[in-house]
Short mmCIF file of C-alpha atoms in Angstrom, two decimals:
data_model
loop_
_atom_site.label_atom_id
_atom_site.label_comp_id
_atom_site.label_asym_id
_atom_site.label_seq_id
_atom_site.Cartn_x
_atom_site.Cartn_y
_atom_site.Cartn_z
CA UNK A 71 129.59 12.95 111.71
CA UNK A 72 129.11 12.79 107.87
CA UNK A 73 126.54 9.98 106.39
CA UNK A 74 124.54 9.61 103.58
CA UNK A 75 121.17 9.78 105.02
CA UNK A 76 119.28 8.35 102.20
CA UNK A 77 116.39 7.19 104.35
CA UNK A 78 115.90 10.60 106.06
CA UNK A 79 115.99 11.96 102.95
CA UNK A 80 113.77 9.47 101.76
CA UNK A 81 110.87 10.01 104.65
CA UNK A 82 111.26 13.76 104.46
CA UNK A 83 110.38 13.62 100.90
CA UNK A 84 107.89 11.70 101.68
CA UNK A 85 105.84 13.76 104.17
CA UNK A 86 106.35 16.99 101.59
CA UNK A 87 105.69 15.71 98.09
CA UNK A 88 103.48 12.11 99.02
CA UNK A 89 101.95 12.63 95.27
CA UNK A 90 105.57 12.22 93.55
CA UNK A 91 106.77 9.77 95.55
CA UNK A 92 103.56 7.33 95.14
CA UNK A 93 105.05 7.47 91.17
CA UNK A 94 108.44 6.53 92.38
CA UNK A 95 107.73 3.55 94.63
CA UNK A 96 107.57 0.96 91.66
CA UNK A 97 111.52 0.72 91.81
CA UNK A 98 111.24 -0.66 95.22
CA UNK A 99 108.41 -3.15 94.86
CA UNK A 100 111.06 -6.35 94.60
CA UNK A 101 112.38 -7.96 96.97
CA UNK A 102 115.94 -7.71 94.89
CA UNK A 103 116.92 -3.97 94.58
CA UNK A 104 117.06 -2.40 91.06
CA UNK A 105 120.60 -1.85 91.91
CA UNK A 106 121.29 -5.11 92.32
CA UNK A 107 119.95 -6.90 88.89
CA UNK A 108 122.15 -7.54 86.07
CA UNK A 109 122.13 -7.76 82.38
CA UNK A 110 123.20 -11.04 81.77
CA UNK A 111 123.07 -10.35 78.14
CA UNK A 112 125.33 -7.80 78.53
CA UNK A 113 127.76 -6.43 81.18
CA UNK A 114 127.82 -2.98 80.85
CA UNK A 115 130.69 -2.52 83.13
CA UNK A 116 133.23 -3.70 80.42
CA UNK A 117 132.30 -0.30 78.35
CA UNK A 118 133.13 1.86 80.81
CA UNK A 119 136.31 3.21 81.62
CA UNK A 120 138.10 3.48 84.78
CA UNK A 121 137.78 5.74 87.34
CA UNK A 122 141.89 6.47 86.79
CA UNK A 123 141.20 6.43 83.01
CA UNK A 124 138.64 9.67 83.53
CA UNK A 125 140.78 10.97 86.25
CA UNK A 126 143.56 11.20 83.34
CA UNK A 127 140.93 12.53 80.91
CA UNK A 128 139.89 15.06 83.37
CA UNK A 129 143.20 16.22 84.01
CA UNK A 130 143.99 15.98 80.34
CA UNK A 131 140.88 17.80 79.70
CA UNK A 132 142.11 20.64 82.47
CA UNK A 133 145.41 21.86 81.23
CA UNK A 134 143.93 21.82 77.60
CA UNK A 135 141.51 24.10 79.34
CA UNK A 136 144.05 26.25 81.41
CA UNK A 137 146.02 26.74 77.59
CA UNK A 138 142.86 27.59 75.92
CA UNK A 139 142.32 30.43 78.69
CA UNK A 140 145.95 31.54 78.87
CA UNK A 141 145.63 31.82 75.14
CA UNK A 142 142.47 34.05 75.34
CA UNK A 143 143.91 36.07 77.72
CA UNK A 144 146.74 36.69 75.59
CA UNK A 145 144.67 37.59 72.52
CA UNK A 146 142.72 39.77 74.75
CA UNK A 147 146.38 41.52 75.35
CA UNK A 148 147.12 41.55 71.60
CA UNK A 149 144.20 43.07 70.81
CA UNK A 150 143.98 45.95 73.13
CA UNK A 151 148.07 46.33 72.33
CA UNK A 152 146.49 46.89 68.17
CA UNK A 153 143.68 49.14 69.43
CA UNK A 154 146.44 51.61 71.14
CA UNK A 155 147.35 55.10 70.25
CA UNK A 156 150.58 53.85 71.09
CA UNK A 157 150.97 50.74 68.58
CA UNK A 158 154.02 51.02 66.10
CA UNK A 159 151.56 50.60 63.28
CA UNK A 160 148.60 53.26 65.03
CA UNK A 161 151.54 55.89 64.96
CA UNK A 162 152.94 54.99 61.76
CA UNK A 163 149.42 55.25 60.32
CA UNK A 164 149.07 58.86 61.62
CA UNK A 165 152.46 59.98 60.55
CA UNK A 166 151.90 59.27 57.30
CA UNK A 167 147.88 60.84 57.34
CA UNK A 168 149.80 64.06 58.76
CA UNK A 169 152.27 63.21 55.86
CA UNK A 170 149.33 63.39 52.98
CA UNK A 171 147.38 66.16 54.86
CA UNK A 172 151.00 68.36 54.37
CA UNK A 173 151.21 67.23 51.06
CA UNK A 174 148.15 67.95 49.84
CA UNK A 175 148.34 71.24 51.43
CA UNK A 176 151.66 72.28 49.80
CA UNK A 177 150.02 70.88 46.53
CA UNK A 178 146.67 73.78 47.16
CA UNK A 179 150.13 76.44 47.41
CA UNK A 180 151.99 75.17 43.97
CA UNK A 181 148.10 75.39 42.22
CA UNK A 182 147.66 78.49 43.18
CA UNK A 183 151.10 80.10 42.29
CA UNK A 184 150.13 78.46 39.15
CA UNK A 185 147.27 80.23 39.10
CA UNK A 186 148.92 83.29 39.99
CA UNK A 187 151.78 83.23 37.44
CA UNK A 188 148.97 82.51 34.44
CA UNK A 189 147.57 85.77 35.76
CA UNK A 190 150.91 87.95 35.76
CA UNK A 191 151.11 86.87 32.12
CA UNK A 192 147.31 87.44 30.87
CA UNK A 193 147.74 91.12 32.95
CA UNK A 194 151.04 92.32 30.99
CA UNK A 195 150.02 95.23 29.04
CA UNK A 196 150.76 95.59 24.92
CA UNK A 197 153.70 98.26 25.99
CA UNK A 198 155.54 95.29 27.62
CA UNK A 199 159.15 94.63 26.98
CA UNK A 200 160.36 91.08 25.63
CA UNK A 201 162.42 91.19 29.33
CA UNK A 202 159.25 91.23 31.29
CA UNK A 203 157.48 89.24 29.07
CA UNK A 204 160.36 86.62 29.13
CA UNK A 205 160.13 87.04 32.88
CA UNK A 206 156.44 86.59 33.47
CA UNK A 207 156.56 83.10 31.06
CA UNK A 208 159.60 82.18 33.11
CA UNK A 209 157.52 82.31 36.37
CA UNK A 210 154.85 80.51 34.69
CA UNK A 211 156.79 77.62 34.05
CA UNK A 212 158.64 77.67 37.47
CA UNK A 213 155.05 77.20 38.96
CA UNK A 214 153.70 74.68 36.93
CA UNK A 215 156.78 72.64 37.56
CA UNK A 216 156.38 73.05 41.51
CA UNK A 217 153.01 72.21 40.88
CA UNK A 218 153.41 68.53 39.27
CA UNK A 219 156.06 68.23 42.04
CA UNK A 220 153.89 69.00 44.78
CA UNK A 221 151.03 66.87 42.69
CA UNK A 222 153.41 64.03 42.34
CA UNK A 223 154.26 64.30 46.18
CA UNK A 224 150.40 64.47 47.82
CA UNK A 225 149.93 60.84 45.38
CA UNK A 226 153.16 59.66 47.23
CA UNK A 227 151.66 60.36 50.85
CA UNK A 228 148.51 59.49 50.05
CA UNK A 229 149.81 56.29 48.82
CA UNK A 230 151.71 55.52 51.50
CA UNK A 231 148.58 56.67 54.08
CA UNK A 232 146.52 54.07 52.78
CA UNK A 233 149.26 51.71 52.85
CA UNK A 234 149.42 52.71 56.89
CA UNK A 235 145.91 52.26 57.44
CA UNK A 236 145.84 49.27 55.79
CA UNK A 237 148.51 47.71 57.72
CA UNK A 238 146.92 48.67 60.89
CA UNK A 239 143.38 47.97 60.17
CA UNK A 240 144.62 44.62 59.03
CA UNK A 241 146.56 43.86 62.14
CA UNK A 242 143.69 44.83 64.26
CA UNK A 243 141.02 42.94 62.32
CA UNK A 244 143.17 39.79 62.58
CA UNK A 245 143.64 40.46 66.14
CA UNK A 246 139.72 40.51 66.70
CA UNK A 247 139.27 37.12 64.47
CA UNK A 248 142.14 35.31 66.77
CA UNK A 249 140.42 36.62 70.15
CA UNK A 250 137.19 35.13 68.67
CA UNK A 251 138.85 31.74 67.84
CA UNK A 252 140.28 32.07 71.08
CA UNK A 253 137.09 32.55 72.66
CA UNK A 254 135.56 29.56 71.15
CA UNK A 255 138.09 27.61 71.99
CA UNK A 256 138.03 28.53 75.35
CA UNK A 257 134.53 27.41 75.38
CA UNK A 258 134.44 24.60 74.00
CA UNK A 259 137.72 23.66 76.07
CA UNK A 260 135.53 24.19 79.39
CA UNK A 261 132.84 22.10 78.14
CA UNK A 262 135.07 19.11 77.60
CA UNK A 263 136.36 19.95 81.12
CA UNK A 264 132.90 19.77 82.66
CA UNK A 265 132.10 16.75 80.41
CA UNK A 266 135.43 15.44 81.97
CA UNK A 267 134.56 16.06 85.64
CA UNK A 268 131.16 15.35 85.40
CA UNK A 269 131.88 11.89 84.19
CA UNK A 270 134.16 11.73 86.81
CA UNK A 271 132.25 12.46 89.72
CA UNK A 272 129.49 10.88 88.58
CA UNK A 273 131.61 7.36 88.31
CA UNK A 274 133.13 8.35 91.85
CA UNK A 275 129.74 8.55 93.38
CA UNK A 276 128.65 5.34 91.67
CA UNK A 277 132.07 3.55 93.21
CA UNK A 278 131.13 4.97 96.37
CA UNK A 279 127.46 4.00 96.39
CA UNK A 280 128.27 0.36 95.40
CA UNK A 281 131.33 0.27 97.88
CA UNK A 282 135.11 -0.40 96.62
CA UNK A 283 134.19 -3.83 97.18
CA UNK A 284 131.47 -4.02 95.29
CA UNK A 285 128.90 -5.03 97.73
CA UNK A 286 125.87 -3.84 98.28
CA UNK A 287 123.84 -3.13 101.56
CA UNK A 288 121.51 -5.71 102.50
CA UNK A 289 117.95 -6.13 104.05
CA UNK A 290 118.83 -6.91 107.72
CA UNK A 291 115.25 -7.24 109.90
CA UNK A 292 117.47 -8.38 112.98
CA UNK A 293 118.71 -4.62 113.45
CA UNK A 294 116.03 -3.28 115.27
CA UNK A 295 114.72 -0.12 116.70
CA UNK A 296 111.93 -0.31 119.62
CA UNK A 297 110.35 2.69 121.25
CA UNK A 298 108.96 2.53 124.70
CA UNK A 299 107.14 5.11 127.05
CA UNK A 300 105.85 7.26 124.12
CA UNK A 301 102.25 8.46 125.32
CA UNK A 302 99.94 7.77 122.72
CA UNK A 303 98.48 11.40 123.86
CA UNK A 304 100.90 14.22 124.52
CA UNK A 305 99.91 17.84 125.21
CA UNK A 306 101.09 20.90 123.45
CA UNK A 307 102.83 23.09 125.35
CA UNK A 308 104.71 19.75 127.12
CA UNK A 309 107.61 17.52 126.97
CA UNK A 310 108.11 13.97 127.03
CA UNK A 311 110.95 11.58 127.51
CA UNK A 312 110.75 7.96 125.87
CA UNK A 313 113.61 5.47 125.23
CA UNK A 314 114.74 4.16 121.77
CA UNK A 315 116.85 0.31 122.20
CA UNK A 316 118.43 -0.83 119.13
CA UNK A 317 119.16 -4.00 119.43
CA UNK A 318 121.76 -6.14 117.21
CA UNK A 319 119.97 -9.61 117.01
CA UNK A 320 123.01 -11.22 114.67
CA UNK A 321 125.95 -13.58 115.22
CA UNK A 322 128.48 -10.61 114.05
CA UNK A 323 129.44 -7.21 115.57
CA UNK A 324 128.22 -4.54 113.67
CA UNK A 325 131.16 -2.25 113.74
CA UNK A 326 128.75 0.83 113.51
CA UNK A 327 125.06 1.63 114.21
CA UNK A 328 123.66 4.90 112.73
CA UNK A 329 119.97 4.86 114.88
CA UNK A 330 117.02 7.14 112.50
CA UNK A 331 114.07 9.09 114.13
CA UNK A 332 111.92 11.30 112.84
CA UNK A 333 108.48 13.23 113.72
CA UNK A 334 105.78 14.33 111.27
CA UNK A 335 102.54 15.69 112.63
CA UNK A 336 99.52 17.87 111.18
CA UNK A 337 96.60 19.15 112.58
CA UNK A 338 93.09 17.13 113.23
CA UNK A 339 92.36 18.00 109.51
CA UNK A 340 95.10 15.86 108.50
CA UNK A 341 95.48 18.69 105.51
CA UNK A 342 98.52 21.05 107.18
CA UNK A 343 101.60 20.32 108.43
CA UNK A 344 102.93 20.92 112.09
CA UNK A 345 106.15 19.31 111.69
CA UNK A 346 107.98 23.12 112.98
CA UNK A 347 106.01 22.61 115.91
CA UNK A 348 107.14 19.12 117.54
CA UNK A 349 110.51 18.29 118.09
CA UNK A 350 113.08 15.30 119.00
CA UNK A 351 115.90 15.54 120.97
CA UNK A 352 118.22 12.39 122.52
CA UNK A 353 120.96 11.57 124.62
CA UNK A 354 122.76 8.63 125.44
CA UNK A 355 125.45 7.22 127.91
CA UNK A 356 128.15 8.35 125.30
CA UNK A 357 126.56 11.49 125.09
CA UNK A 358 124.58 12.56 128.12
CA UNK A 359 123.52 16.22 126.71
CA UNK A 360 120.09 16.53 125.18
CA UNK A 361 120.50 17.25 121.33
CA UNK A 362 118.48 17.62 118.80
CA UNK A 363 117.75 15.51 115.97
CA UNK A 364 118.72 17.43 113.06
CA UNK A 365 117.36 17.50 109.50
CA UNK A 366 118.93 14.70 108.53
CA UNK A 367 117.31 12.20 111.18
CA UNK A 368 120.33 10.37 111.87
CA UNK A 369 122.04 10.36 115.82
CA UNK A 370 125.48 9.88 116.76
CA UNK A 371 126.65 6.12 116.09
CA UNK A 372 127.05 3.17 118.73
CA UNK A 373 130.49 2.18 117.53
CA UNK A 374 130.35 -0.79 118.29
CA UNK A 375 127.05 -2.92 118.94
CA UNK A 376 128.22 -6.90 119.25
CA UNK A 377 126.26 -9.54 118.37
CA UNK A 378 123.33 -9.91 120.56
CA UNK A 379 123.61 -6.78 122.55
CA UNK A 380 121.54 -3.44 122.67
CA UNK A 381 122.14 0.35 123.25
CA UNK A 382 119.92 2.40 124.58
CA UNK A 383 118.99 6.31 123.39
CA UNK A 384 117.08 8.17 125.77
CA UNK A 385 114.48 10.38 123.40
CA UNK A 386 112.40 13.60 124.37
CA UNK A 387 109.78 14.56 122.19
CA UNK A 388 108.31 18.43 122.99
CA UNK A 389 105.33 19.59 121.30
CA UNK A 390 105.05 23.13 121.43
CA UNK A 391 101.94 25.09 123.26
CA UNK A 392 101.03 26.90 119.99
CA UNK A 393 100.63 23.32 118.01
CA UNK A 394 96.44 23.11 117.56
CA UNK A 395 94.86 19.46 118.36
CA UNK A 396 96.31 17.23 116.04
CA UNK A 397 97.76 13.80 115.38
CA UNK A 398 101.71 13.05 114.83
CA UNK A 399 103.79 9.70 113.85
CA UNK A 400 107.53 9.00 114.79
CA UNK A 401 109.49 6.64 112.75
CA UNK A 402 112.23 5.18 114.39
CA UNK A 403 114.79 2.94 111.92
CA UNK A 404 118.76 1.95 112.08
CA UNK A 405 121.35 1.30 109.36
CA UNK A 406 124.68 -0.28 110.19
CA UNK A 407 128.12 -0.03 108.17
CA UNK A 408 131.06 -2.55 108.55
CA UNK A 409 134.96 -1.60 108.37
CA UNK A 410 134.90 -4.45 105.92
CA UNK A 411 132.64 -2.75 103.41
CA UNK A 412 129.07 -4.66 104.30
CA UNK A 413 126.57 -2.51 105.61
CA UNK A 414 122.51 -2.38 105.68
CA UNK A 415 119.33 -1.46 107.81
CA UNK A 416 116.10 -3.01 109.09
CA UNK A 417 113.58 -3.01 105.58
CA UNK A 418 110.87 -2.25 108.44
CA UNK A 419 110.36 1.47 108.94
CA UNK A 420 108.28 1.31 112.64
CA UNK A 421 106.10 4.35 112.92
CA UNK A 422 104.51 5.33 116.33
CA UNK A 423 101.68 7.29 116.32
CA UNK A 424 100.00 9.81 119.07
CA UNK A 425 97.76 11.93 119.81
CA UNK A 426 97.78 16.23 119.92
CA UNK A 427 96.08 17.08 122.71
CA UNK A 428 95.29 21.61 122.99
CA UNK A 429 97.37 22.83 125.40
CA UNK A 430 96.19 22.92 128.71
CA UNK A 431 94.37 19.75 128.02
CA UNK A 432 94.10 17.36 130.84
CA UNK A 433 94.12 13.44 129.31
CA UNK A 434 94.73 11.78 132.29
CA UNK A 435 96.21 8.33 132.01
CA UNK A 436 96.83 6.88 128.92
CA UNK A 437 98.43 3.90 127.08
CA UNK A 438 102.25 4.02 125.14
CA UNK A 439 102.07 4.85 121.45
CA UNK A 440 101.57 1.26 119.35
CA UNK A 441 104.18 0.73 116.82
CA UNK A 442 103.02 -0.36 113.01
CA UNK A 443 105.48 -1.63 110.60
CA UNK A 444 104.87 -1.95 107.14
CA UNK A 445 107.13 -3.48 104.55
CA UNK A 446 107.51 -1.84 101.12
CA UNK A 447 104.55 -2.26 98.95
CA UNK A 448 103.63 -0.75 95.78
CA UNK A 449 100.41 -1.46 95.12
CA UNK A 450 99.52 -0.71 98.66
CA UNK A 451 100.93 2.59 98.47
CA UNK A 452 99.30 3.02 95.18
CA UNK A 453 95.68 2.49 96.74
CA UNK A 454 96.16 5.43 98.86
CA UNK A 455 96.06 8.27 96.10
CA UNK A 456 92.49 7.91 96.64
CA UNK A 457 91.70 6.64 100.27
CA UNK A 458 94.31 6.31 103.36
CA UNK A 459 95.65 3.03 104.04
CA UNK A 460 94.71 2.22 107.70
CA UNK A 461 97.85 1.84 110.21
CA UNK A 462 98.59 0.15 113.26
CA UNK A 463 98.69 1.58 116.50
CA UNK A 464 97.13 3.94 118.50
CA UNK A 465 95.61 5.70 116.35
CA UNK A 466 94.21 2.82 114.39
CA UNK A 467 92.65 1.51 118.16
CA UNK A 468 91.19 5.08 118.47
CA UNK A 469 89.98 4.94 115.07
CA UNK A 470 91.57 8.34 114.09
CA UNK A 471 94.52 6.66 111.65
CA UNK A 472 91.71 6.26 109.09
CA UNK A 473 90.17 9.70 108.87
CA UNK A 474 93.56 11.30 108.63
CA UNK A 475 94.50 10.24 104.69
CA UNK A 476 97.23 13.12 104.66
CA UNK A 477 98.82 11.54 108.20
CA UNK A 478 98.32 8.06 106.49
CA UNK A 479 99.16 9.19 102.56
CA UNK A 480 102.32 10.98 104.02
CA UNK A 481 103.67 8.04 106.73
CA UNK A 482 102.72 5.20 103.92
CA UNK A 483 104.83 6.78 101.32
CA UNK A 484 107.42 7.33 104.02
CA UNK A 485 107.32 3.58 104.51
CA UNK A 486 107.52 2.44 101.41
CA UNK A 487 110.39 4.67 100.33
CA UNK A 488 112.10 3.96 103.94
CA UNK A 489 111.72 0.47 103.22
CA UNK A 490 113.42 0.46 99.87
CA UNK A 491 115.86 3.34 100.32
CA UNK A 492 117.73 0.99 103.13
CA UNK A 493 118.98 -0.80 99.69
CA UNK A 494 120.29 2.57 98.23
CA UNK A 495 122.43 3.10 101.47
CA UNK A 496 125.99 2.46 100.83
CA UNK A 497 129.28 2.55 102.88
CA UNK A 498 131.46 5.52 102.73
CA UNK A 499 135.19 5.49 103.00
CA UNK A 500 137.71 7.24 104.86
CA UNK A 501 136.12 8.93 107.58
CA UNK A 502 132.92 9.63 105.35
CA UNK A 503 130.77 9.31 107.87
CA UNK A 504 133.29 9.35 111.15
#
């Protein structure tokens, strides 16, 4: 079962961070939910755009996205293809450094034959004859022509080295300025995406919240929830078994009843929380096993409850033997969702409160937990930032309720958030909560 449990969110919040919620509670001081007042200056609804006009921009938004990474990836490729040994332009670039380093080498040779011809004629001796003097200038020349060959053959390679290099270092610097624009695209390609799908979900969730009808959950104080056979004293270390009814007191079959519980205790300080140490459980015809009530507070639904007619959910609250004399509240509540789109909840969060007796304790007989109900309220939540609000019940008749502010601050916030958050709560479609 999948729901949107906004009021056991809303409670559980409570009990932890009291403090922030007493600055939220303003929003559900009216009567008329925030959600449900309008602009009549203005309706805001004509400037936004469909949910199928963002689903388009979203996938729009997706394949420019999926390009923009296929193109990164791709200059990625490029680039590493540039950086190779193995590139075209990387080989031709070291052919033609081998070329100049040859060049330059056979150019060293032709200077120094050169050199070595110059010397063969400075060394010929007076006796010379004009056939070995004709020979030695002869050489001379032969070398000094080599020589501006060889000269004019290093320029060449060099030339055409640089040329190499150039070509290559060009290609690869181009390659890293197209994987940067690719990267950048990329980027900003993803956060139009996420702009996309935010906007998307976001509009989604609002559709969903108000319904695909456009109606809105309602106040309904003719669901209720009633507990009976809660001690108003139970021992650690012991179990009880209660009964929650929830009754349907309209004209109309409410196609789906989602009954709420949940337990908050501390210790007689009123300062730390024992909520790890009690726990609810339930079972009902439908569902005969005990379970327990997980974190988010809600049981299996009655599907149906007709007009008129109750169900009732057998309840077992265990306190463990380790759980020091304290005090401890349970809020019982019910929202109800049509097949037509209406849905809503009792405003009236009913919180019974008991005693924590030290294990072993013996209290003899003693009277069922009181409920007390309490409406939404702001400025009554407000007060108790500096003093706990008193609360009906058993507690209140013992006189504890009021020297437990953290009990009181905690279930008073609960309240007042449970009490508003039942106009939050808004039907889910297609097996959302089924």
């Amino acid at each position: 079962m999948k729901i949107r449990p906004v009021l056991a969110t809303a409670v559980a919040a409570a009990v932890t961070m009291p403090a922030l919620l007493l600055s939220v509670t303003p929003a559900f001081a009216d009567d008329k939910p925030a959600a449900q007042t309008q602009d009549k200056s203005h309706d805001k609804t004509q400037d936004k755009p469909s949910i199928a006009e963002l689903e388009k921009a979203a996938a729009a938004a997706k394949v420019v996205y999926d390009d923009a990474v296929e193109a990164e990836s791709a200059a990625k490729a490029a680039l590493e293809a540039i950086l190779s040994d193995t590139h075209p332009l990387a080989v031709a670039a070291k052919a033609a450094q081998t070329a100049a380093a040859e060049a330059a080498a056979a150019k060293v040779t032709a200077d120094q034959a050169v050199t070595d011809a110059q010397a063969a004629v400075d060394a010929l001796p007076e006796t010379a004859t004009e056939e070995e003097k004709a020979a030695a200038a002869t050489k001379l020349t032969e070398a000094k022509a080599d020589a501006e060959t060889a000269k004019e053959a290093k320029d060449a390679a060099d030339a055409a080295a640089v040329e190499a290099l150039d070509a290559r270092d060009d290609e690869q610097v181009a390659a890293f300025r197209k994987l940067g624009q690719a990267q950048k695209a990329t980027k900003e390609a993803l956060a139009d995406k996420t702009a996309a799908d935010e906007a998307l979900a976001k509009a989604k969730e609002e559709a969903e919240e108000g319904g695909e009808d456009g109606e809105d959950c309602v106040p309904e104080a003719r669901l209720t929830t009633v507990v009976t056979g809660l001690p108003s004293t139970v021992v650690a270390g012991t179990k009880v078994d209660f009964n929650l009814r929830v009754t349907n007191g309209t004209e109309k079959t409410m196609d789906e009843v989602l009954p709420f519980a949940y337990v908050h205790a501390t210790d007689r300080s009123g300062l730390k929380s024992t909520d790890d140490l009690v726990h609810l459980q339930w079972s009902s015809a439908s569902s005969s096993k005990w379970k327990t009530v997980d974190n988010k507070h809600y049981m299996d639904a009655i599907s149906p409850l007709k007009a008129g007619a109750h169900a009732d959910i057998k309840m077992r609250l265990k306190v463990d033997a380790s759980a020091p004399a304290g005090n401890g509240i349970t809020f019982v509540a019910g929202d109800y969702f049509n097949d037509n789109g209406t849905c809503g909840g009792n405003p009236d969060l009913k919180g019974y409160e008991f005693l924590i007796a030290a294990a072993g304790s013996k209290p003899g007989k003693v009277d069922d937990a009181k409920p007390g109900t309490t409406k939404p309220n702001t400025s009554d939540v407000k007060a108790q930032s500096s003093a706990s609000r008193p609360v009906s019940g058993s507690l209140a008749a013992t006189g504890s309720s009021s020297a437990l502010p953290q009990l009181a601050l905690a279930s008073g916030a609960a309240v007042a958030i449970g009490g508003g958050a039942v106009f939050l709560v808004r039907r889910r479609r297609a097996g959302s909560h089924a």
